Amino acid sequence: KAGVTQTPRYLIKTRGQQVTLSCSPISGHRSVSWYQQTPGQGLQFLFEYFSETQRNKGNFPGRFSGRQFSNSRSEMNVSTLELGDSALYLCASSLAGFSGGAAFFGPGTRLTVL
Amino acid sequence: DQQVKQNSPSLSVQEGRISILNCDYTNSMFDYFLWYKKYPAEGPTFLISISSIKDKNEDGRFTVFLNKSAKHLSLHIVPSQPGDSAVYFCAASGATNAGKSTFGDGTTLTVKP
């Protein structure tokens, strides 16, 4: 079974631009979650999608948005990029969500904002 | 307010000895606790989990202990191997928020040969 894939792996943008990251979950997994990891920090939850609906949302500004398609693939968008948005963005998939079950993470997209 | 805390940023142990990684939480609504391991340039990999109704779960060299009254859990690795060197994250989730996990900041484990 193929793992979680994220594209692109690396991205360099400038302040004010917008960016879209993509995540393809493991086949059959309906839950996709997004996390931000900054240097020295743990993973900060962004949002979770389940069957094309946002089921949970973290404490991030509205510049961060996402969506999920009928094939469970998910995209995350960040508009009006700020220097502080430079981070590793991780996507995780699971059958029905985290509680009680492990999530499978992709390798992440490293975003650098100049 | 950080609900999941890993107070030791790093830990160094000798190969063959026990590694003990600790994690504290504040939210009594958490139902499940998980440990993930992360190597550089890779996403976290699930290691072991424990339900709040248990106090111990074992999987090979890895054992997780949960002390609900103290809101504390620990991961024991015995014996430690150099390949265990990685960042270990503790995570917690609740049944009311099934799709969301709260992570600690991680502990970097170095196992010396």
Coordinates of N, CA, C and O in Angstrom, one line a residue, chain B residues 14-113:
Chain B
Q14 N 23.2 5.1 26.8 CA 24.2 4.2 26.2 C 23.4 3.0 25.6 O 22.3 2.6 26.1
E15 N 23.9 2.5 24.5 CA 23.3 1.3 23.8 C 23.2 0.2 24.8 O 24.0 -0.1 25.7
G16 N 22.0 -0.4 24.8 CA 21.7 -1.6 25.7 C 21.0 -1.2 27.0 O 20.4 -2.0 27.6
R17 N 21.1 0.1 27.3 CA 20.4 0.6 28.5 C 19.0 1.0 28.3 O 18.5 1.0 27.1
I18 N 18.3 1.3 29.3 CA 16.9 1.7 29.2 C 16.8 3.2 28.8 O 17.5 4.1 29.4
S19 N 15.9 3.6 27.9 CA 15.6 5.0 27.7 C 14.2 5.2 28.2 O 13.3 4.4 28.0
I20 N 14.0 6.3 29.0 CA 12.7 6.7 29.5 C 12.4 8.1 29.1 O 13.1 9.0 29.4
L21 N 11.3 8.2 28.3 CA 10.9 9.5 27.8 C 9.6 9.8 28.5 O 8.7 9.0 28.6
N22 N 9.5 11.1 29.0 CA 8.3 11.4 29.8 C 7.4 12.5 29.1 O 7.9 13.3 28.3
C23 N 6.2 12.5 29.5 CA 5.2 13.4 29.0 C 4.1 13.7 30.0 O 3.7 12.8 30.7
D24 N 3.7 14.9 30.1 CA 2.7 15.3 31.0 C 1.6 16.0 30.3 O 1.8 16.7 29.3
Y25 N 0.3 15.9 30.8 CA -0.8 16.5 30.1 C -1.7 17.2 31.1 O -1.6 16.8 32.3
T26 N -2.5 18.1 30.7 CA -3.3 18.8 31.6 C -4.8 18.6 31.4 O -5.6 18.8 32.3
N27 N -5.2 18.1 30.2 CA -6.6 18.0 29.8 C -7.1 16.6 30.2 O -6.7 15.6 29.6
S28 N -8.0 16.5 31.2 CA -8.5 15.2 31.6 C -9.5 14.6 30.6 O -9.9 13.5 30.8
M29 N -9.8 15.3 29.6 CA -10.7 14.8 28.5 C -10.0 13.9 27.5 O -10.6 13.3 26.7
F30 N -8.7 13.9 27.6 CA -7.9 13.0 26.6 C -8.2 11.6 26.9 O -8.2 11.1 28.0
D31 N -8.5 10.8 25.8 CA -8.8 9.4 25.9 C -7.7 8.5 25.4 O -7.6 7.3 25.9
Y32 N -6.9 9.0 24.5 CA -5.9 8.1 24.0 C -4.6 8.9 23.9 O -4.5 10.1 23.7
F33 N -3.5 8.2 24.1 CA -2.2 8.8 24.1 C -1.3 8.0 23.2 O -1.3 6.7 23.1
L34 N -0.5 8.7 22.4 CA 0.3 8.0 21.3 C 1.7 8.5 21.4 O 1.9 9.7 21.8
W35 N 2.6 7.7 21.0 CA 4.0 8.1 20.8 C 4.4 7.9 19.3 O 4.0 6.9 18.7
Y36 N 5.1 9.0 18.8 CA 5.5 8.9 17.4 C 7.0 9.2 17.5 O 7.6 9.9 18.3
K37 N 7.7 8.6 16.5 CA 9.1 8.8 16.3 C 9.4 9.5 15.0 O 8.7 9.2 14.0
K38 N 10.3 10.4 15.0 CA 10.6 11.2 13.8 C 12.0 11.3 13.5 O 12.8 11.7 14.3
Y39 N 12.4 10.8 12.3 CA 13.8 11.0 11.8 C 13.8 12.3 11.0 O 12.8 12.7 10.4
P40 N 15.0 12.9 10.8 CA 15.1 14.1 10.0 C 14.6 13.8 8.6 O 14.8 12.7 8.0
A41 N 14.0 14.8 8.0 CA 13.5 14.8 6.6 C 12.4 13.7 6.4 O 12.1 13.4 5.2
E42 N 11.8 13.2 7.5 CA 10.7 12.3 7.3 C 9.6 12.7 8.2 O 9.7 13.5 9.1
G43 N 8.3 12.3 7.9 CA 7.2 12.6 8.8 C 7.3 11.7 10.0 O 8.0 10.6 10.0
P44 N 6.5 12.0 11.0 CA 6.5 11.2 12.2 C 5.9 9.8 11.9 O 5.1 9.6 11.0
T45 N 6.4 8.8 12.6 CA 6.0 7.4 12.5 C 5.4 6.9 13.8 O 6.0 7.1 14.8
F46 N 4.2 6.4 13.7 CA 3.5 5.9 14.9 C 4.3 4.8 15.5 O 4.8 3.9 14.9
L47 N 4.4 4.8 16.9 CA 5.2 3.8 17.6 C 4.3 2.9 18.5 O 4.3 1.7 18.3
I48 N 3.5 3.6 19.4 CA 2.7 2.8 20.3 C 1.7 3.7 20.9 O 1.9 5.0 20.9
S49 N 0.6 3.2 21.3 CA -0.5 4.0 21.9 C -1.0 3.3 23.2 O -0.8 2.1 23.4
I50 N -1.8 4.1 23.9 CA -2.4 3.5 25.1 C -3.8 4.2 25.3 O -3.9 5.4 25.1
S51 N -4.8 3.5 25.7 CA -6.1 4.0 26.0 C -6.1 4.4 27.5 O -5.4 3.9 28.3
S52 N -6.9 5.4 27.8 CA -7.0 5.9 29.1 C -7.5 4.9 30.1 O -7.4 5.1 31.3
I53 N -8.1 3.8 29.6 CA -8.6 2.8 30.5 C -7.5 1.8 30.9 O -7.7 0.9 31.8
K54 N -6.3 1.9 30.3 CA -5.2 1.0 30.7 C -4.1 1.8 31.4 O -4.1 3.0 31.3
D55 N -3.2 1.1 32.0 CA -2.1 1.8 32.6 C -0.8 1.3 32.0 O 0.3 1.9 32.3
K56 N -0.8 0.3 31.1 CA 0.4 -0.2 30.5 C 0.1 -0.8 29.2 O -0.9 -1.5 29.0
N57 N 1.0 -0.6 28.2 CA 0.8 -1.3 26.9 C 2.3 -1.6 26.4 O 3.1 -0.7 26.4
E58 N 2.4 -2.8 26.0 CA 3.8 -3.2 25.5 C 3.8 -3.7 24.1 O 2.8 -4.3 23.6
D59 N 4.9 -3.4 23.4 CA 5.0 -3.8 22.0 C 6.5 -4.0 21.8 O 7.2 -3.0 21.5
G60 N 7.0 -5.2 22.0 CA 8.4 -5.5 21.8 C 9.3 -4.8 22.8 O 9.1 -4.9 24.0
R61 N 10.2 -4.0 22.3 CA 11.1 -3.2 23.2 C 10.4 -2.0 23.8 O 11.0 -1.3 24.6
F62 N 9.3 -1.7 23.3 CA 8.6 -0.4 23.7 C 7.4 -0.7 24.7 O 6.6 -1.5 24.4
T63 N 7.4 0.1 25.8 CA 6.3 0.0 26.7 C 5.9 1.4 27.1 O 6.8 2.3 27.4
V64 N 4.6 1.6 27.1 CA 4.1 2.9 27.5 C 3.3 2.7 28.8 O 2.5 1.8 29.0
F65 N 3.6 3.6 29.8 CA 2.9 3.6 31.1 C 2.1 4.9 31.2 O 2.5 5.9 30.8
L66 N 0.9 4.7 31.7 CA 0.0 5.8 31.9 C -0.4 5.9 33.4 O -0.9 5.0 34.0
N67 N -0.2 7.1 34.0 CA -0.6 7.4 35.4 C -1.7 8.5 35.3 O -1.3 9.7 35.2
K68 N -2.9 8.1 35.3 CA -4.0 9.1 35.1 C -4.1 10.1 36.2 O -4.4 11.3 36.0
S69 N -3.9 9.6 37.4 CA -4.0 10.5 38.5 C -3.0 11.6 38.5 O -3.2 12.8 38.9
A70 N -1.8 11.3 38.0 CA -0.7 12.3 37.9 C -0.7 13.0 36.5 O 0.1 13.9 36.3
K71 N -1.6 12.5 35.6 CA -1.6 13.0 34.2 C -0.2 12.9 33.6 O 0.3 13.9 33.1
H72 N 0.3 11.8 33.7 CA 1.7 11.6 33.2 C 1.8 10.2 32.5 O 1.2 9.2 32.9
L73 N 2.5 10.2 31.4 CA 2.8 9.0 30.7 C 4.3 8.9 30.4 O 5.0 10.0 30.3
S74 N 4.8 7.7 30.2 CA 6.2 7.6 29.9 C 6.4 6.4 28.9 O 5.6 5.5 28.8
L75 N 7.4 6.6 28.1 CA 7.8 5.6 27.1 C 9.1 5.0 27.5 O 10.1 5.7 27.7
H76 N 9.1 3.6 27.7 CA 10.4 2.9 28.0 C 10.8 2.2 26.8 O 10.0 1.4 26.2
I77 N 12.1 2.3 26.5 CA 12.7 1.5 25.4 C 13.8 0.7 26.0 O 14.8 1.2 26.5
V78 N 13.6 -0.7 25.9 CA 14.6 -1.6 26.5 C 14.8 -2.8 25.5 O 13.9 -3.4 25.2
P79 N 16.1 -3.1 25.1 CA 17.2 -2.2 25.3 C 17.3 -1.2 24.2 O 16.8 -1.4 23.1
S80 N 17.9 -0.1 24.5 CA 18.0 1.0 23.5 C 19.1 0.6 22.5 O 20.1 0.0 22.8
Q81 N 18.8 1.0 21.2 CA 19.7 0.7 20.1 C 20.0 2.0 19.4 O 19.2 3.0 19.4
P82 N 21.2 2.1 18.8 CA 21.6 3.4 18.1 C 20.5 3.8 17.0 O 20.3 5.0 16.8
G83 N 19.8 2.8 16.4 CA 18.8 3.1 15.5 C 17.5 3.8 16.1 O 16.7 4.3 15.4
D84 N 17.5 3.8 17.4 CA 16.4 4.5 18.1 C 16.6 6.0 18.2 O 15.7 6.7 18.6
S85 N 17.8 6.4 17.8 CA 18.1 7.9 17.9 C 17.2 8.6 17.0 O 17.2 8.4 15.8
A86 N 16.3 9.5 17.5 CA 15.3 10.2 16.8 C 14.6 11.2 17.7 O 15.0 11.3 18.9
V87 N 13.7 12.0 17.2 CA 12.9 12.8 18.0 C 11.6 12.1 18.3 O 10.9 11.5 17.4
Y88 N 11.2 12.0 19.6 CA 10.0 11.3 20.0 C 9.0 12.3 20.4 O 9.2 13.2 21.3
F89 N 7.8 12.2 19.9 CA 6.7 13.1 20.2 C 5.6 12.3 20.9 O 5.2 11.2 20.5
C90 N 5.1 12.9 22.0 CA 4.0 12.4 22.7 C 2.7 13.1 22.2 O 2.8 14.3 21.9
A91 N 1.6 12.4 22.0 CA 0.4 13.1 21.5 C -0.8 12.5 22.2 O -0.8 11.4 22.8
A92 N -1.8 13.4 22.3 CA -3.0 13.0 23.0 C -4.3 13.4 22.2 O -4.2 14.4 21.5
S93 N -5.3 12.6 22.3 CA -6.5 12.9 21.6 C -7.7 12.5 22.5 O -7.6 11.7 23.4
G94 N -8.9 13.1 22.1 CA -10.1 12.8 22.9 C -11.2 12.3 22.0 O -11.2 12.7 20.8
A95 N -12.1 11.5 22.5 CA -13.2 11.0 21.7 C -14.1 12.1 21.1 O -14.7 12.0 20.1
T96 N -14.1 13.2 21.8 CA -15.0 14.3 21.4 C -14.3 15.1 20.3 O -15.0 15.9 19.6
N97 N -13.1 14.9 20.0 CA -12.3 15.6 19.0 C -11.5 14.6 18.2 O -10.3 14.7 18.2
A98 N -12.2 13.6 17.6 CA -11.5 12.5 17.1 C -10.5 12.8 16.1 O -9.5 12.1 16.0
G99 N -10.6 13.8 15.3 CA -9.6 14.1 14.2 C -8.5 14.9 14.6 O -7.7 15.3 13.8
K100 N -8.4 15.3 15.9 CA -7.3 16.2 16.3 C -6.5 15.6 17.4 O -7.0 15.0 18.4
S101 N -5.2 15.7 17.2 CA -4.2 15.3 18.2 C -3.4 16.5 18.7 O -3.1 17.4 17.9
T102 N -3.2 16.5 20.0 CA -2.3 17.6 20.6 C -1.0 17.0 20.9 O -0.9 16.0 21.6
F103 N 0.1 17.6 20.3 CA 1.4 17.1 20.4 C 2.3 17.9 21.4 O 2.1 19.1 21.6
G104 N 3.2 17.2 22.0 CA 4.2 17.8 22.8 C 5.3 18.3 21.9 O 5.2 18.1 20.6
D105 N 6.3 19.0 22.4 CA 7.4 19.6 21.6 C 8.4 18.6 21.2 O 9.3 19.0 20.4
G106 N 8.4 17.4 21.7 CA 9.4 16.4 21.3 C 10.6 16.3 22.2 O 11.0 17.3 22.8
T107 N 11.1 15.1 22.3 CA 12.4 14.9 23.0 C 13.3 14.2 22.0 O 13.0 13.2 21.4
T108 N 14.5 14.7 21.9 CA 15.5 14.1 21.0 C 16.3 13.1 21.8 O 17.0 13.4 22.7
L109 N 16.2 11.9 21.3 CA 16.9 10.7 22.0 C 18.1 10.4 21.2 O 18.1 10.2 20.0
T110 N 19.3 10.3 21.9 CA 20.5 9.9 21.3 C 21.0 8.7 22.0 O 21.2 8.7 23.2
V111 N 21.1 7.6 21.2 CA 21.6 6.3 21.8 C 23.1 6.1 21.3 O 23.3 6.0 20.1
K112 N 24.0 6.1 22.3 CA 25.4 6.1 21.9 C 25.9 4.6 21.9 O 25.6 3.9 22.8
P113 N 26.6 4.3 20.8 CA 27.1 2.9 20.7 C 28.2 2.6 21.8 O 28.8 3.5 22.3

